[in-house]
PDB file of N, CA and C in Angstrom:
ATOM      1  N   UNK A   1     -34.700 -16.039  40.303  1.00  0.00           N
ATOM      2  CA  UNK A   1     -35.611 -16.212  41.297  1.00  0.00           C
ATOM      3  C   UNK A   1     -35.703 -15.235  42.610  1.00  0.00           C
ATOM      4  N   UNK A   2     -36.943 -14.526  42.785  1.00  0.00           N
ATOM      5  CA  UNK A   2     -36.715 -13.395  43.868  1.00  0.00           C
ATOM      6  C   UNK A   2     -36.736 -14.093  45.070  1.00  0.00           C
ATOM      7  N   UNK A   3     -35.779 -13.605  46.124  1.00  0.00           N
ATOM      8  CA  UNK A   3     -35.927 -14.059  47.767  1.00  0.00           C
ATOM      9  C   UNK A   3     -37.089 -13.552  48.365  1.00  0.00           C
ATOM     10  N   UNK A   4     -37.905 -14.431  49.076  1.00  0.00           N
ATOM     11  CA  UNK A   4     -38.902 -14.189  49.528  1.00  0.00           C
ATOM     12  C   UNK A   4     -38.793 -13.170  50.676  1.00  0.00           C
ATOM     13  N   UNK A   5     -39.892 -12.567  50.938  1.00  0.00           N
ATOM     14  CA  UNK A   5     -40.152 -11.612  51.961  1.00  0.00           C
ATOM     15  C   UNK A   5     -39.589 -12.309  53.372  1.00  0.00           C
ATOM     16  N   UNK A   6     -38.862 -11.900  54.315  1.00  0.00           N
ATOM     17  CA  UNK A   6     -38.249 -12.299  55.297  1.00  0.00           C
ATOM     18  C   UNK A   6     -39.689 -12.574  56.259  1.00  0.00           C
ATOM     19  N   UNK A   7     -40.590 -11.966  56.538  1.00  0.00           N
ATOM     20  CA  UNK A   7     -41.726 -11.967  57.373  1.00  0.00           C
ATOM     21  C   UNK A   7     -42.604 -13.264  56.627  1.00  0.00           C
ATOM     22  N   UNK A   8     -42.632 -12.903  55.401  1.00  0.00           N
ATOM     23  CA  UNK A   8     -43.439 -14.302  54.957  1.00  0.00           C
ATOM     24  C   UNK A   8     -43.048 -15.690  55.119  1.00  0.00           C
ATOM     25  N   UNK A   9     -41.531 -15.578  54.881  1.00  0.00           N
ATOM     26  CA  UNK A   9     -40.865 -16.669  55.177  1.00  0.00           C
ATOM     27  C   UNK A   9     -41.078 -17.303  56.663  1.00  0.00           C
ATOM     28  N   UNK A  10     -40.983 -16.060  57.444  1.00  0.00           N
ATOM     29  CA  UNK A  10     -41.283 -16.664  58.942  1.00  0.00           C
ATOM     30  C   UNK A  10     -42.625 -17.147  59.372  1.00  0.00           C
ATOM     31  N   UNK A  11     -43.593 -16.654  58.466  1.00  0.00           N
ATOM     32  CA  UNK A  11     -44.828 -17.307  58.516  1.00  0.00           C
ATOM     33  C   UNK A  11     -44.888 -18.569  58.050  1.00  0.00           C
ATOM     34  N   UNK A  12     -44.134 -18.840  56.923  1.00  0.00           N
ATOM     35  CA  UNK A  12     -44.146 -20.322  56.281  1.00  0.00           C
ATOM     36  C   UNK A  12     -43.624 -21.306  57.550  1.00  0.00           C
ATOM     37  N   UNK A  13     -42.304 -20.666  57.936  1.00  0.00           N
ATOM     38  CA  UNK A  13     -41.613 -21.193  58.942  1.00  0.00           C
ATOM     39  C   UNK A  13     -42.509 -21.718  60.320  1.00  0.00           C
ATOM     40  N   UNK A  14     -43.584 -20.911  60.710  1.00  0.00           N
ATOM     41  CA  UNK A  14     -44.377 -20.999  61.945  1.00  0.00           C
ATOM     42  C   UNK A  14     -45.427 -21.898  61.428  1.00  0.00           C
ATOM     43  N   UNK A  15     -45.813 -22.005  60.318  1.00  0.00           N
ATOM     44  CA  UNK A  15     -46.723 -22.661  59.809  1.00  0.00           C
ATOM     45  C   UNK A  15     -46.339 -23.960  59.768  1.00  0.00           C
ATOM     46  N   UNK A  16     -45.242 -24.539  59.308  1.00  0.00           N
ATOM     47  CA  UNK A  16     -44.732 -25.981  59.299  1.00  0.00           C
ATOM     48  C   UNK A  16     -44.152 -26.145  60.685  1.00  0.00           C
ATOM     49  N   UNK A  17     -44.141 -25.462  61.753  1.00  0.00           N
ATOM     50  CA  UNK A  17     -43.724 -25.637  62.934  1.00  0.00           C
ATOM     51  C   UNK A  17     -45.306 -26.332  63.745  1.00  0.00           C
ATOM     52  N   UNK A  18     -46.115 -25.251  63.381  1.00  0.00           N
ATOM     53  CA  UNK A  18     -47.392 -25.507  63.909  1.00  0.00           C
ATOM     54  C   UNK A  18     -47.821 -27.187  63.252  1.00  0.00           C
ATOM     55  N   UNK A  19     -47.538 -27.261  62.064  1.00  0.00           N
ATOM     56  CA  UNK A  19     -47.955 -28.541  61.538  1.00  0.00           C
ATOM     57  C   UNK A  19     -47.354 -29.919  62.168  1.00  0.00           C
ATOM     58  N   UNK A  20     -45.862 -29.568  62.399  1.00  0.00           N
ATOM     59  CA  UNK A  20     -45.386 -30.698  62.826  1.00  0.00           C
ATOM     60  C   UNK A  20     -45.808 -30.735  64.376  1.00  0.00           C
ATOM     61  N   UNK A  21     -46.080 -29.943  65.029  1.00  0.00           N
ATOM     62  CA  UNK A  21     -46.660 -30.085  66.249  1.00  0.00           C
ATOM     63  C   UNK A  21     -48.211 -30.454  66.421  1.00  0.00           C
ATOM     64  N   UNK A  22     -48.639 -30.600  65.409  1.00  0.00           N
ATOM     65  CA  UNK A  22     -50.147 -31.054  65.138  1.00  0.00           C
ATOM     66  C   UNK A  22     -51.083 -29.958  65.687  1.00  0.00           C
ATOM     67  N   UNK A  23     -50.554 -28.425  65.587  1.00  0.00           N
ATOM     68  CA  UNK A  23     -51.670 -27.496  65.946  1.00  0.00           C
ATOM     69  C   UNK A  23     -52.607 -27.195  64.795  1.00  0.00           C
ATOM     70  N   UNK A  24     -53.854 -27.496  65.341  1.00  0.00           N
ATOM     71  CA  UNK A  24     -54.681 -27.159  64.099  1.00  0.00           C
ATOM     72  C   UNK A  24     -55.111 -25.836  63.445  1.00  0.00           C
ATOM     73  N   UNK A  25     -55.368 -25.779  62.005  1.00  0.00           N
ATOM     74  CA  UNK A  25     -55.532 -24.123  61.869  1.00  0.00           C
ATOM     75  C   UNK A  25     -56.510 -23.950  62.197  1.00  0.00           C
ATOM     76  N   UNK A  26     -56.807 -22.820  63.231  1.00  0.00           N
ATOM     77  CA  UNK A  26     -57.972 -22.367  64.048  1.00  0.00           C
ATOM     78  C   UNK A  26     -58.148 -20.773  63.710  1.00  0.00           C
ATOM     79  N   UNK A  27     -58.566 -20.148  62.788  1.00  0.00           N
ATOM     80  CA  UNK A  27     -58.780 -18.892  62.733  1.00  0.00           C
ATOM     81  C   UNK A  27     -59.162 -18.129  64.189  1.00  0.00           C
ATOM     82  N   UNK A  28     -60.213 -18.789  64.613  1.00  0.00           N
ATOM     83  CA  UNK A  28     -60.762 -18.441  66.017  1.00  0.00           C
ATOM     84  C   UNK A  28     -59.607 -17.988  67.151  1.00  0.00           C
ATOM     85  N   UNK A  29     -58.691 -19.230  67.289  1.00  0.00           N
ATOM     86  CA  UNK A  29     -57.753 -19.057  68.196  1.00  0.00           C
ATOM     87  C   UNK A  29     -56.691 -17.739  68.015  1.00  0.00           C
ATOM     88  N   UNK A  30     -56.447 -17.783  66.499  1.00  0.00           N
ATOM     89  CA  UNK A  30     -55.382 -16.598  65.984  1.00  0.00           C
ATOM     90  C   UNK A  30     -55.998 -15.441  66.167  1.00  0.00           C
ATOM     91  N   UNK A  31     -57.461 -15.248  65.991  1.00  0.00           N
ATOM     92  CA  UNK A  31     -58.051 -14.093  66.105  1.00  0.00           C
ATOM     93  C   UNK A  31     -58.125 -13.478  67.620  1.00  0.00           C
ATOM     94  N   UNK A  32     -58.188 -14.485  68.840  1.00  0.00           N
ATOM     95  CA  UNK A  32     -57.991 -14.520  70.157  1.00  0.00           C
ATOM     96  C   UNK A  32     -56.827 -13.657  70.452  1.00  0.00           C
ATOM     97  N   UNK A  33     -55.837 -14.359  69.900  1.00  0.00           N
ATOM     98  CA  UNK A  33     -54.067 -13.847  70.235  1.00  0.00           C
ATOM     99  C   UNK A  33     -54.158 -12.589  69.786  1.00  0.00           C
ATOM    100  N   UNK A  34     -54.690 -12.156  68.399  1.00  0.00           N
ATOM    101  CA  UNK A  34     -54.439 -11.012  67.995  1.00  0.00           C
ATOM    102  C   UNK A  34     -55.281  -9.985  68.736  1.00  0.00           C
ATOM    103  N   UNK A  35     -56.496 -10.439  69.466  1.00  0.00           N
ATOM    104  CA  UNK A  35     -57.328  -9.326  70.175  1.00  0.00           C
ATOM    105  C   UNK A  35     -56.428  -9.133  71.569  1.00  0.00           C
ATOM    106  N   UNK A  36     -55.782  -9.927  71.930  1.00  0.00           N
ATOM    107  CA  UNK A  36     -55.245 -10.040  73.223  1.00  0.00           C
ATOM    108  C   UNK A  36     -53.769  -8.977  72.849  1.00  0.00           C
ATOM    109  N   UNK A  37     -53.415  -9.207  71.970  1.00  0.00           N
ATOM    110  CA  UNK A  37     -51.896  -8.464  71.587  1.00  0.00           C
ATOM    111  C   UNK A  37     -52.440  -7.007  71.325  1.00  0.00           C
ATOM    112  N   UNK A  38     -53.411  -6.852  70.750  1.00  0.00           N
ATOM    113  CA  UNK A  38     -53.929  -5.660  70.469  1.00  0.00           C
ATOM    114  C   UNK A  38     -54.496  -4.778  71.619  1.00  0.00           C
ATOM    115  N   UNK A  39     -55.052  -5.436  72.572  1.00  0.00           N
ATOM    116  CA  UNK A  39     -55.335  -4.752  73.838  1.00  0.00           C
ATOM    117  C   UNK A  39     -53.934  -4.306  74.590  1.00  0.00           C
ATOM    118  N   UNK A  40     -53.034  -5.281  74.343  1.00  0.00           N
ATOM    119  CA  UNK A  40     -51.650  -4.857  75.033  1.00  0.00           C
ATOM    120  C   UNK A  40     -51.161  -3.865  74.619  1.00  0.00           C
ATOM    121  N   UNK A  41     -51.136  -3.523  73.177  1.00  0.00           N
ATOM    122  CA  UNK A  41     -50.390  -2.480  72.710  1.00  0.00           C
ATOM    123  C   UNK A  41     -51.181  -1.202  72.212  1.00  0.00           C
ATOM    124  N   UNK A  42     -52.459  -1.404  72.620  1.00  0.00           N
ATOM    125  CA  UNK A  42     -53.559  -0.213  72.181  1.00  0.00           C
ATOM    126  C   UNK A  42     -52.860   1.287  73.040  1.00  0.00           C
ATOM    127  N   UNK A  43     -52.701   2.070  72.261  1.00  0.00           N
ATOM    128  CA  UNK A  43     -52.145   3.539  72.877  1.00  0.00           C
ATOM    129  C   UNK A  43     -50.830   3.653  72.509  1.00  0.00           C
ATOM    130  N   UNK A  44     -50.032   2.506  72.138  1.00  0.00           N
ATOM    131  CA  UNK A  44     -48.585   2.518  72.083  1.00  0.00           C
ATOM    132  C   UNK A  44     -48.126   2.620  70.583  1.00  0.00           C
ATOM    133  N   UNK A  45     -49.114   2.528  69.719  1.00  0.00           N
ATOM    134  CA  UNK A  45     -49.008   2.373  68.375  1.00  0.00           C
ATOM    135  C   UNK A  45     -49.930   3.434  67.559  1.00  0.00           C
ATOM    136  N   UNK A  46     -49.707   3.406  66.446  1.00  0.00           N
ATOM    137  CA  UNK A  46     -50.688   4.542  65.779  1.00  0.00           C
ATOM    138  C   UNK A  46     -52.056   4.092  65.438  1.00  0.00           C
ATOM    139  N   UNK A  47     -52.917   4.863  65.170  1.00  0.00           N
ATOM    140  CA  UNK A  47     -54.263   4.503  64.724  1.00  0.00           C
ATOM    141  C   UNK A  47     -53.989   3.769  63.335  1.00  0.00           C
ATOM    142  N   UNK A  48     -53.255   3.908  62.560  1.00  0.00           N
ATOM    143  CA  UNK A  48     -52.954   3.360  61.291  1.00  0.00           C
ATOM    144  C   UNK A  48     -52.357   1.809  61.350  1.00  0.00           C
ATOM    145  N   UNK A  49     -51.493   1.874  62.609  1.00  0.00           N
ATOM    146  CA  UNK A  49     -51.184   0.256  62.643  1.00  0.00           C
ATOM    147  C   UNK A  49     -51.980  -0.392  63.299  1.00  0.00           C
ATOM    148  N   UNK A  50     -53.271   0.332  64.448  1.00  0.00           N
ATOM    149  CA  UNK A  50     -54.108  -0.364  64.696  1.00  0.00           C
ATOM    150  C   UNK A  50     -55.067  -0.678  63.613  1.00  0.00           C
ATOM    151  N   UNK A  51     -55.532  -0.027  62.757  1.00  0.00           N
ATOM    152  CA  UNK A  51     -56.161  -0.649  61.784  1.00  0.00           C
ATOM    153  C   UNK A  51     -55.589  -1.580  60.941  1.00  0.00           C
ATOM    154  N   UNK A  52     -54.130  -1.664  60.581  1.00  0.00           N
ATOM    155  CA  UNK A  52     -53.906  -2.577  60.282  1.00  0.00           C
ATOM    156  C   UNK A  52     -53.969  -3.833  60.633  1.00  0.00           C
ATOM    157  N   UNK A  53     -53.742  -3.915  62.026  1.00  0.00           N
ATOM    158  CA  UNK A  53     -53.849  -5.181  62.766  1.00  0.00           C
ATOM    159  C   UNK A  53     -55.474  -5.660  62.864  1.00  0.00           C
ATOM    160  N   UNK A  54     -56.167  -4.731  62.708  1.00  0.00           N
ATOM    161  CA  UNK A  54     -57.600  -4.866  62.895  1.00  0.00           C
ATOM    162  C   UNK A  54     -58.154  -5.434  61.059  1.00  0.00           C
ATOM    163  N   UNK A  55     -57.392  -4.937  60.448  1.00  0.00           N
ATOM    164  CA  UNK A  55     -57.649  -5.853  58.935  1.00  0.00           C
ATOM    165  C   UNK A  55     -57.260  -7.125  59.259  1.00  0.00           C
ATOM    166  N   UNK A  56     -56.249  -7.503  59.472  1.00  0.00           N
ATOM    167  CA  UNK A  56     -55.749  -8.860  59.653  1.00  0.00           C
ATOM    168  C   UNK A  56     -56.814  -9.781  60.411  1.00  0.00           C
ATOM    169  N   UNK A  57     -57.371  -9.206  61.664  1.00  0.00           N
ATOM    170  CA  UNK A  57     -58.336  -9.761  62.281  1.00  0.00           C
ATOM    171  C   UNK A  57     -59.562  -9.983  61.591  1.00  0.00           C
ATOM    172  N   UNK A  58     -59.786  -9.030  60.539  1.00  0.00           N
ATOM    173  CA  UNK A  58     -60.998  -9.056  59.679  1.00  0.00           C
ATOM    174  C   UNK A  58     -60.799 -10.161  58.699  1.00  0.00           C
ATOM    175  N   UNK A  59     -59.887 -10.643  58.108  1.00  0.00           N
ATOM    176  CA  UNK A  59     -59.455 -11.615  57.429  1.00  0.00           C
ATOM    177  C   UNK A  59     -59.607 -12.974  58.235  1.00  0.00           C
ATOM    178  N   UNK A  60     -59.081 -13.075  59.279  1.00  0.00           N
ATOM    179  CA  UNK A  60     -59.337 -14.264  60.122  1.00  0.00           C
ATOM    180  C   UNK A  60     -60.721 -14.451  60.527  1.00  0.00           C
ATOM    181  N   UNK A  61     -61.590 -13.249  61.023  1.00  0.00           N
ATOM    182  CA  UNK A  61     -62.884 -13.343  61.074  1.00  0.00           C
ATOM    183  C   UNK A  61     -63.634 -14.106  59.894  1.00  0.00           C
ATOM    184  N   UNK A  62     -63.438 -13.309  58.798  1.00  0.00           N
ATOM    185  CA  UNK A  62     -63.889 -14.041  57.541  1.00  0.00           C
ATOM    186  C   UNK A  62     -63.725 -15.349  57.422  1.00  0.00           C
ATOM    187  N   UNK A  63     -62.256 -15.920  57.469  1.00  0.00           N
ATOM    188  CA  UNK A  63     -62.110 -17.413  57.529  1.00  0.00           C
ATOM    189  C   UNK A  63     -62.907 -18.285  58.373  1.00  0.00           C
ATOM    190  N   UNK A  64     -62.707 -17.706  59.585  1.00  0.00           N
ATOM    191  CA  UNK A  64     -63.606 -18.470  60.403  1.00  0.00           C
ATOM    192  C   UNK A  64     -65.008 -18.571  60.118  1.00  0.00           C
ATOM    193  N   UNK A  65     -65.609 -17.615  59.727  1.00  0.00           N
ATOM    194  CA  UNK A  65     -67.179 -17.610  59.444  1.00  0.00           C
ATOM    195  C   UNK A  65     -67.307 -18.452  58.236  1.00  0.00           C
ATOM    196  N   UNK A  66     -66.425 -18.617  57.409  1.00  0.00           N
ATOM    197  CA  UNK A  66     -66.555 -19.251  56.148  1.00  0.00           C
ATOM    198  C   UNK A  66     -66.558 -20.703  56.482  1.00  0.00           C
ATOM    199  N   UNK A  67     -65.539 -20.897  57.645  1.00  0.00           N
ATOM    200  CA  UNK A  67     -65.437 -22.572  57.486  1.00  0.00           C
ATOM    201  C   UNK A  67     -66.509 -23.004  58.540  1.00  0.00           C
ATOM    202  N   UNK A  68     -67.337 -21.915  59.343  1.00  0.00           N
ATOM    203  CA  UNK A  68     -68.518 -22.249  60.012  1.00  0.00           C
ATOM    204  C   UNK A  68     -69.560 -22.590  59.219  1.00  0.00           C
ATOM    205  N   UNK A  69     -69.780 -21.797  58.199  1.00  0.00           N
ATOM    206  CA  UNK A  69     -70.787 -21.813  57.331  1.00  0.00           C
ATOM    207  C   UNK A  69     -70.564 -23.283  56.479  1.00  0.00           C
ATOM    208  N   UNK A  70     -69.719 -23.597  55.908  1.00  0.00           N
ATOM    209  CA  UNK A  70     -69.286 -25.062  55.463  1.00  0.00           C
ATOM    210  C   UNK A  70     -69.685 -25.905  56.206  1.00  0.00           C
ATOM    211  N   UNK A  71     -69.164 -26.040  57.458  1.00  0.00           N
ATOM    212  CA  UNK A  71     -69.745 -26.826  58.262  1.00  0.00           C
ATOM    213  C   UNK A  71     -71.071 -27.348  58.721  1.00  0.00           C
ATOM    214  N   UNK A  72     -71.836 -26.114  58.458  1.00  0.00           N
ATOM    215  CA  UNK A  72     -73.288 -26.282  58.712  1.00  0.00           C
ATOM    216  C   UNK A  72     -73.822 -26.676  57.809  1.00  0.00           C
ATOM    217  N   UNK A  73     -73.136 -26.721  56.375  1.00  0.00           N
ATOM    218  CA  UNK A  73     -73.972 -27.038  55.102  1.00  0.00           C
ATOM    219  C   UNK A  73     -73.737 -28.392  54.638  1.00  0.00           C
ATOM    220  N   UNK A  74     -72.607 -29.001  55.366  1.00  0.00           N
ATOM    221  CA  UNK A  74     -72.294 -30.323  55.298  1.00  0.00           C
ATOM    222  C   UNK A  74     -73.350 -31.138  55.740  1.00  0.00           C
TER     223      UNK A  74
END
């Protein structure tokens, strides 16, 4: 069995901590945190790194939109 990537493992542990604290899974909140972070580091990282962060934001945006559409259709 291969050892999980340490970053993926930290994501899992953070998700468990959030569950224990009762923090809901909220793509919009995560997207807002990411946007603030990106604003703070803009200019100090490469365009490629900013693109990678924007791609993560794109995944969060799509998930948030998917959840909104499902709630509208219910």
